Amino acid sequence: MEQTIQPFIAHTLQPDETLWDIASRYEISVIDLIIYNMEIRNPDHIPPGYTLRVPVIPINRMQI
């Protein structure tokens, strides 16, 4: 069985940068960012320097 791995971009969070800022920059939804980074317990408080995985293709457009 062939497995497809979703490609992503690594984005390091800068001071005062929000998930909305990142989602807007990469033209994806905030929900996609949260889903792709499920280990984040509180999306409203992510420390600067944290590296997020940003999906290249938005999750809601992926073929599963």
CSV table of C-alpha atoms in Angstrom, one decimal:
chain,number,residue,atom,x,y,z
A,1,MET,CA,0.0,0.0,0.0
A,2,GLU,CA,1.4,3.3,-1.1
A,3,GLN,CA,1.3,6.1,1.5
A,4,THR,CA,1.3,9.8,0.6
A,5,ILE,CA,2.9,12.2,3.0
A,6,GLN,CA,1.5,15.8,3.0
A,7,PRO,CA,4.4,18.2,2.2
A,8,PHE,CA,4.8,21.2,4.5
A,9,ILE,CA,6.8,24.4,5.0
A,10,ALA,CA,8.5,25.0,8.4
A,11,HIS,CA,7.7,28.5,9.7
A,12,THR,CA,9.4,29.8,12.8
A,13,LEU,CA,7.0,32.0,14.8
A,14,GLN,CA,8.3,35.6,15.2
A,15,PRO,CA,7.4,37.9,18.2
A,16,ASP,CA,3.9,39.3,18.0
A,17,GLU,CA,3.0,37.0,15.0
A,18,THR,CA,-0.3,35.2,15.2
A,19,LEU,CA,-1.7,32.1,13.5
A,20,TRP,CA,-4.0,34.5,11.5
A,21,ASP,CA,-0.8,36.3,10.2
A,22,ILE,CA,0.7,33.0,9.2
A,23,ALA,CA,-2.4,31.7,7.6
A,24,SER,CA,-2.9,34.9,5.7
A,25,ARG,CA,0.7,34.9,4.5
A,26,TYR,CA,0.4,31.3,3.1
A,27,GLU,CA,-3.2,31.6,2.0
A,28,ILE,CA,-4.6,28.8,4.1
A,29,SER,CA,-7.1,28.8,7.0
A,30,VAL,CA,-6.2,29.1,10.7
A,31,ILE,CA,-8.1,25.8,11.2
A,32,ASP,CA,-5.7,24.1,8.7
A,33,LEU,CA,-2.7,25.4,10.8
A,34,ILE,CA,-4.3,24.1,14.0
A,35,ILE,CA,-5.1,20.7,12.5
A,36,TYR,CA,-1.6,20.3,11.1
A,37,ASN,CA,0.0,21.3,14.4
A,38,MET,CA,-2.2,19.2,16.8
A,39,GLU,CA,0.5,19.2,19.5
A,40,ILE,CA,-0.2,22.9,20.2
A,41,ARG,CA,-2.3,22.9,23.4
A,42,ASN,CA,-3.3,26.6,23.2
A,43,PRO,CA,-3.2,28.2,19.8
A,44,ASP,CA,-3.6,31.7,21.4
A,45,HIS,CA,-0.3,31.3,23.3
A,46,ILE,CA,2.5,30.0,21.1
A,47,PRO,CA,6.0,31.2,22.0
A,48,PRO,CA,8.2,33.0,19.5
A,49,GLY,CA,10.7,30.7,18.0
A,50,TYR,CA,8.3,27.8,17.8
A,51,THR,CA,8.4,26.1,14.4
A,52,LEU,CA,5.0,25.4,12.9
A,53,ARG,CA,4.3,23.0,10.0
A,54,VAL,CA,2.4,24.9,7.3
A,55,PRO,CA,0.7,22.6,4.8
A,56,VAL,CA,1.6,23.3,1.2
A,57,ILE,CA,-1.9,22.2,0.1
A,58,PRO,CA,-4.7,23.2,2.5
A,59,ILE,CA,-6.1,20.2,4.4
A,60,ASN,CA,-9.7,20.9,3.3
A,61,ARG,CA,-8.6,20.5,-0.3
A,62,MET,CA,-6.5,17.3,0.1
A,63,GLN,CA,-7.7,14.1,-1.4
A,64,ILE,CA,-7.8,11.4,1.3
